[in-house]
Amino acid sequence: MKTLKFLLRPSWIALVLGVLAFAFACFYLLSPWQFGRNAERTAQNDAIQKSLTAAPRPLDSVLPPGAAPSTQTEWSRVTITGTYLPEDEVVARLRTVQGQPAFEVLTPMRTTDGQVVLVDRGYLSPGDRMSVPPYTAAPAGTVQVEARIRQDETDPKNRDAFADASTGGKLQSYVVDSRVVARSSGLPIRPGYFQLEQNQPGVINALPLPQLDSGPFFSYALQWIAFGVMALAGLGYFTVRELKPGGVLAEMGSRERVSRRRKSVAEMLAEDDEDHAGETGEPPAERQEPRS
């Protein structure tokens, strides 16, 4: 049995640390991340499936005034009665609907009980040069709409809505977020937004619901676990292999020693050529072999 001195070699220590770091990432970072995404997709699918058969309810019976949507309330269908505020409208840019670029029109609404909510009226396909095309204005007067509760998106850069020459003077935002529209309008908009369904007053093109499939997240999580197990198993195999005669490191060491010996012989021949050149004044390349 070989000694365990090879475990102290820098190359072996680096290998062990690399394998352990990879396995840690697989077990505690990557697979939990995929399991979490699978749980989110499952919860979303369940909520959408329930909402397909449930009748819409008044907003305040689902979300008390000022309450933010959660995973338990998102996608629920609610009814809202109020008046659109088109002068504070914002268009969300850089959106994708069914794989195609789109804009989404966000219009605040003041409800009959005095709340202000943000209504997503649907999407538009970009016009020339990716500009916002003309679209139907929100109806005037008091209307009742059916919509789905949605949680606010978050812009990592926390950018405000803006208007310049590139937007034709129209306020645009990078996310669908009630907080962004509240800052641009100065209105006390309640958290979350409300996505209009088809055939509702003010709807443009109703946003489609997400597909009800589980996605690949669960299988990805299992793959990361398998990769971590394989990495540890490989480390164990090579450790046992090193404990036996003719280990990989030993073979590599033998090759290095042979290589060093061969290099030493070559150096000796080169030195001999240089010595001969110094004695005869001939260049090393012109050295004559002795005749027999």
Short mmCIF file of C-alpha atoms in Angstrom, two decimals:
data_model
loop_
_atom_site.label_atom_id
_atom_site.label_comp_id
_atom_site.label_asym_id
_atom_site.label_seq_id
_atom_site.Cartn_x
_atom_site.Cartn_y
_atom_site.Cartn_z
CA MET A 1 0.00 0.00 0.00
CA LYS A 2 1.34 3.38 -0.95
CA THR A 3 1.73 6.15 1.57
CA LEU A 4 -0.64 9.07 1.60
CA LYS A 5 2.02 11.65 0.81
CA PHE A 6 0.50 12.25 -2.61
CA LEU A 7 -2.48 13.86 -0.86
CA LEU A 8 -0.23 16.80 0.05
CA ARG A 9 0.81 17.52 -3.51
CA PRO A 10 -0.38 20.96 -4.68
CA SER A 11 -1.87 19.50 -7.86
CA TRP A 12 -3.85 16.92 -5.86
CA ILE A 13 -5.06 19.52 -3.36
CA ALA A 14 -6.19 21.77 -6.23
CA LEU A 15 -8.05 18.84 -7.81
CA VAL A 16 -9.83 17.97 -4.56
CA LEU A 17 -10.83 21.59 -3.89
CA GLY A 18 -12.12 21.97 -7.44
CA VAL A 19 -14.21 18.81 -7.24
CA LEU A 20 -15.63 19.72 -3.82
CA ALA A 21 -16.51 23.24 -4.99
CA PHE A 22 -18.27 21.84 -8.06
CA ALA A 23 -20.19 19.27 -5.99
CA PHE A 24 -21.19 21.95 -3.46
CA ALA A 25 -22.52 24.14 -6.28
CA CYS A 26 -24.47 21.20 -7.72
CA PHE A 27 -26.06 20.16 -4.41
CA TYR A 28 -26.64 23.52 -2.70
CA LEU A 29 -26.93 26.10 -5.50
CA LEU A 30 -27.82 24.76 -8.92
CA SER A 31 -30.20 21.91 -8.09
CA PRO A 32 -32.13 23.95 -5.43
CA TRP A 33 -32.41 26.78 -7.96
CA GLN A 34 -34.00 24.42 -10.49
CA PHE A 35 -36.24 22.83 -7.85
CA GLY A 36 -37.38 26.34 -6.89
CA ARG A 37 -38.19 27.20 -10.49
CA ASN A 38 -40.14 23.96 -10.80
CA ALA A 39 -42.12 24.81 -7.65
CA GLU A 40 -42.88 28.29 -9.01
CA ARG A 41 -44.06 26.87 -12.33
CA THR A 42 -46.23 24.30 -10.56
CA ALA A 43 -47.82 26.98 -8.36
CA GLN A 44 -48.43 29.19 -11.40
CA ASN A 45 -50.03 26.35 -13.35
CA ASP A 46 -52.28 25.47 -10.39
CA ALA A 47 -53.37 29.09 -9.97
CA ILE A 48 -54.15 29.51 -13.68
CA GLN A 49 -55.99 26.19 -13.80
CA LYS A 50 -58.19 27.17 -10.85
CA SER A 51 -58.89 30.60 -12.33
CA LEU A 52 -60.21 29.09 -15.55
CA THR A 53 -63.30 27.75 -13.78
CA ALA A 54 -63.66 30.26 -10.93
CA ALA A 55 -65.98 33.22 -11.40
CA PRO A 56 -64.38 36.68 -11.09
CA ARG A 57 -64.87 38.38 -7.72
CA PRO A 58 -64.72 42.04 -6.66
CA LEU A 59 -61.16 43.22 -6.21
CA ASP A 60 -61.42 44.06 -2.49
CA SER A 61 -62.76 40.58 -1.67
CA VAL A 62 -59.56 39.05 -3.06
CA LEU A 63 -57.05 41.77 -2.16
CA PRO A 64 -57.81 44.22 0.67
CA PRO A 65 -57.05 47.86 -0.21
CA GLY A 66 -53.29 48.44 -0.32
CA ALA A 67 -52.39 44.73 -0.14
CA ALA A 68 -49.82 43.51 -2.66
CA PRO A 69 -50.47 40.42 -4.78
CA SER A 70 -48.77 37.18 -3.75
CA THR A 71 -48.26 33.77 -5.29
CA GLN A 72 -51.54 32.74 -3.65
CA THR A 73 -53.55 35.53 -5.30
CA GLU A 74 -51.74 36.01 -8.60
CA TRP A 75 -53.78 35.06 -11.69
CA SER A 76 -57.05 35.31 -9.75
CA ARG A 77 -59.85 36.92 -11.77
CA VAL A 78 -61.35 40.08 -10.30
CA THR A 79 -63.82 42.78 -11.30
CA ILE A 80 -62.88 46.45 -11.06
CA THR A 81 -65.17 49.44 -11.57
CA GLY A 82 -63.68 52.83 -12.23
CA THR A 83 -62.50 55.47 -14.70
CA TYR A 84 -59.38 55.24 -16.85
CA LEU A 85 -56.72 57.96 -16.47
CA PRO A 86 -55.17 57.97 -19.99
CA GLU A 87 -53.15 61.15 -19.37
CA ASP A 88 -50.88 59.10 -17.06
CA GLU A 89 -50.49 56.15 -19.42
CA VAL A 90 -47.10 54.43 -19.85
CA VAL A 91 -46.02 51.98 -22.54
CA ALA A 92 -43.78 49.07 -21.47
CA ARG A 93 -41.06 48.45 -24.05
CA LEU A 94 -38.89 45.48 -25.03
CA ARG A 95 -41.65 42.95 -24.36
CA THR A 96 -42.10 39.54 -25.97
CA VAL A 97 -45.48 37.97 -26.71
CA GLN A 98 -45.52 34.48 -28.21
CA GLY A 99 -41.94 34.92 -29.34
CA GLN A 100 -42.56 38.27 -31.07
CA PRO A 101 -41.49 41.77 -29.95
CA ALA A 102 -44.27 43.85 -28.46
CA PHE A 103 -45.25 46.85 -26.37
CA GLU A 104 -47.72 46.69 -23.47
CA VAL A 105 -50.04 49.61 -22.67
CA LEU A 106 -50.35 50.45 -18.96
CA THR A 107 -53.18 52.77 -17.99
CA PRO A 108 -54.03 53.81 -14.41
CA MET A 109 -57.67 53.58 -13.33
CA ARG A 110 -59.37 55.34 -10.44
CA THR A 111 -61.92 53.01 -8.89
CA THR A 112 -65.30 54.11 -7.60
CA ASP A 113 -64.07 53.73 -4.01
CA GLY A 114 -61.10 56.07 -4.60
CA GLN A 115 -58.28 53.58 -5.14
CA VAL A 116 -55.89 53.87 -8.10
CA VAL A 117 -54.92 50.64 -9.85
CA LEU A 118 -52.68 49.95 -12.84
CA VAL A 119 -54.39 48.17 -15.73
CA ASP A 120 -52.42 46.33 -18.42
CA ARG A 121 -54.64 46.86 -21.47
CA GLY A 122 -52.73 44.39 -23.64
CA TYR A 123 -50.03 44.44 -26.27
CA LEU A 124 -49.13 46.10 -29.57
CA SER A 125 -46.84 44.91 -32.34
CA PRO A 126 -44.08 47.47 -33.07
CA GLY A 127 -44.49 49.82 -35.98
CA ASP A 128 -41.84 51.19 -38.32
CA ARG A 129 -38.38 51.37 -36.75
CA MET A 130 -39.74 49.63 -33.64
CA SER A 131 -41.92 52.62 -32.77
CA VAL A 132 -45.19 52.53 -30.85
CA PRO A 133 -47.99 52.32 -33.43
CA PRO A 134 -51.31 54.16 -33.06
CA TYR A 135 -53.78 52.35 -30.80
CA THR A 136 -57.29 52.77 -29.47
CA ALA A 137 -57.61 55.14 -26.54
CA ALA A 138 -59.13 54.00 -23.27
CA PRO A 139 -62.89 54.61 -23.07
CA ALA A 140 -64.12 57.62 -21.12
CA GLY A 141 -66.50 57.41 -18.21
CA THR A 142 -67.07 54.69 -15.64
CA VAL A 143 -66.52 51.12 -16.82
CA GLN A 144 -66.39 47.70 -15.22
CA VAL A 145 -63.60 45.35 -16.32
CA GLU A 146 -62.54 41.78 -15.61
CA ALA A 147 -58.82 41.30 -15.13
CA ARG A 148 -56.24 38.96 -13.65
CA ILE A 149 -54.14 39.94 -10.65
CA ARG A 150 -50.42 40.14 -11.43
CA GLN A 151 -47.37 40.81 -9.28
CA ASP A 152 -45.16 43.77 -10.15
CA GLU A 153 -42.03 43.10 -12.14
CA THR A 154 -38.73 44.50 -10.84
CA ASP A 155 -36.14 46.36 -12.85
CA PRO A 156 -32.68 45.52 -11.42
CA LYS A 157 -31.52 49.00 -12.48
CA ASN A 158 -34.59 50.69 -10.96
CA ARG A 159 -35.06 52.90 -14.05
CA ASP A 160 -37.87 55.43 -14.26
CA ALA A 161 -40.25 55.86 -17.18
CA PHE A 162 -38.85 58.25 -19.80
CA ALA A 163 -39.90 60.11 -22.92
CA ASP A 164 -37.61 61.47 -25.62
CA ALA A 165 -37.30 61.72 -29.39
CA SER A 166 -36.92 57.94 -29.70
CA THR A 167 -40.31 57.39 -28.03
CA GLY A 168 -42.13 60.14 -29.87
CA GLY A 169 -42.73 61.88 -26.58
CA LYS A 170 -44.63 58.86 -25.19
CA LEU A 171 -43.69 57.72 -21.69
CA GLN A 172 -42.07 54.29 -21.79
CA SER A 173 -40.81 51.92 -19.08
CA TYR A 174 -38.61 48.84 -19.06
CA VAL A 175 -40.90 46.74 -16.84
CA VAL A 176 -44.55 46.41 -15.90
CA ASP A 177 -44.37 47.87 -12.41
CA SER A 178 -46.96 49.96 -10.59
CA ARG A 179 -44.16 51.74 -8.71
CA VAL A 180 -42.64 53.07 -11.94
CA VAL A 181 -45.99 54.43 -13.14
CA ALA A 182 -46.68 55.87 -9.68
CA ARG A 183 -43.41 57.81 -9.81
CA SER A 184 -44.03 59.12 -13.32
CA SER A 185 -47.65 60.14 -12.62
CA GLY A 186 -47.52 61.08 -8.96
CA LEU A 187 -50.59 58.89 -8.37
CA PRO A 188 -50.92 56.66 -5.26
CA ILE A 189 -51.17 53.45 -7.31
CA ARG A 190 -51.72 50.31 -5.23
CA PRO A 191 -49.14 47.49 -5.57
CA GLY A 192 -49.44 45.04 -8.43
CA TYR A 193 -51.22 45.42 -11.74
CA PHE A 194 -54.29 43.96 -13.41
CA GLN A 195 -54.15 42.24 -16.80
CA LEU A 196 -57.29 42.71 -18.88
CA GLU A 197 -59.04 39.73 -20.39
CA GLN A 198 -60.46 39.56 -23.89
CA ASN A 199 -63.53 41.64 -24.80
CA GLN A 200 -63.17 44.00 -21.85
CA PRO A 201 -63.60 47.80 -22.06
CA GLY A 202 -60.26 49.32 -23.02
CA VAL A 203 -58.53 46.07 -24.01
CA ILE A 204 -56.26 46.26 -27.07
CA ASN A 205 -54.89 42.75 -27.65
CA ALA A 206 -55.35 40.61 -24.55
CA LEU A 207 -52.16 38.98 -23.37
CA PRO A 208 -52.24 35.18 -23.70
CA LEU A 209 -51.99 33.01 -20.61
CA PRO A 210 -48.75 31.05 -20.05
CA GLN A 211 -48.74 27.49 -21.30
CA LEU A 212 -49.67 24.97 -18.62
CA ASP A 213 -46.60 22.74 -18.78
CA SER A 214 -44.16 21.84 -16.04
CA GLY A 215 -41.07 22.73 -18.05
CA PRO A 216 -37.65 21.07 -17.81
CA PHE A 217 -36.72 22.42 -14.38
CA PHE A 218 -37.24 19.22 -12.38
CA SER A 219 -35.14 17.15 -14.77
CA TYR A 220 -32.44 19.85 -14.76
CA ALA A 221 -32.33 19.68 -10.96
CA LEU A 222 -31.85 15.90 -11.07
CA GLN A 223 -29.10 16.31 -13.65
CA TRP A 224 -27.18 18.72 -11.41
CA ILE A 225 -27.43 16.24 -8.54
CA ALA A 226 -26.16 13.47 -10.84
CA PHE A 227 -23.23 15.66 -11.94
CA GLY A 228 -22.29 16.29 -8.30
CA VAL A 229 -22.42 12.57 -7.47
CA MET A 230 -20.34 11.74 -10.54
CA ALA A 231 -17.71 14.30 -9.57
CA LEU A 232 -17.37 12.86 -6.04
CA ALA A 233 -17.36 9.30 -7.38
CA GLY A 234 -14.61 10.21 -9.83
CA LEU A 235 -12.55 11.76 -7.04
CA GLY A 236 -13.00 8.60 -4.94
CA TYR A 237 -11.96 6.39 -7.86
CA PHE A 238 -8.76 8.31 -8.53
CA THR A 239 -7.93 8.39 -4.81
CA VAL A 240 -8.20 4.58 -4.60
CA ARG A 241 -6.24 4.28 -7.85
CA GLU A 242 -3.41 6.34 -6.38
CA LEU A 243 -3.22 4.07 -3.33
CA LYS A 244 -2.39 1.12 -5.57
CA PRO A 245 0.97 0.44 -7.28
CA GLY A 246 1.32 2.26 -10.57
CA GLY A 247 -0.96 5.14 -9.64
CA VAL A 248 -1.60 7.93 -12.08
CA LEU A 249 0.58 10.41 -10.23
CA ALA A 250 3.35 7.86 -9.95
CA GLU A 251 3.21 7.15 -13.67
CA MET A 252 3.25 10.86 -14.40
CA GLY A 253 6.22 11.26 -12.09
CA SER A 254 8.07 8.46 -13.88
CA ARG A 255 7.42 10.10 -17.24
CA GLU A 256 8.68 13.41 -15.91
CA ARG A 257 11.86 11.79 -14.59
CA VAL A 258 12.45 10.03 -17.91
CA SER A 259 11.85 13.30 -19.72
CA ARG A 260 14.34 15.06 -17.44
CA ARG A 261 16.93 12.32 -18.04
CA ARG A 262 16.51 12.59 -21.80
CA LYS A 263 16.82 16.32 -21.58
CA SER A 264 20.00 15.97 -19.59
CA VAL A 265 21.56 13.74 -22.31
CA ALA A 266 20.62 16.27 -24.98
CA GLU A 267 22.17 19.03 -22.94
CA MET A 268 25.34 16.98 -22.54
CA LEU A 269 25.63 16.50 -26.32
CA ALA A 270 25.06 20.21 -26.87
CA GLU A 271 27.75 21.06 -24.35
CA ASP A 272 30.14 18.62 -26.04
CA ASP A 273 29.52 20.33 -29.38
CA GLU A 274 30.19 23.73 -27.85
CA ASP A 275 33.45 22.48 -26.26
CA HIS A 276 34.61 21.02 -29.59
CA ALA A 277 33.78 24.25 -31.39
CA GLY A 278 35.82 26.18 -28.86
CA GLU A 279 38.87 23.95 -29.36
CA THR A 280 38.81 23.78 -33.19
CA GLY A 281 37.20 27.11 -34.03
CA GLU A 282 34.61 25.29 -36.17
CA PRO A 283 30.92 26.02 -35.85
CA PRO A 284 29.07 23.15 -34.16
CA ALA A 285 27.11 22.45 -37.32
CA GLU A 286 30.36 21.86 -39.32
CA ARG A 287 31.81 19.32 -36.94
CA GLN A 288 33.39 16.40 -38.90
CA GLU A 289 32.84 12.86 -37.84
CA PRO A 290 36.10 10.86 -37.35
CA ARG A 291 36.92 8.45 -40.17
CA SER A 292 37.46 4.83 -39.43
#
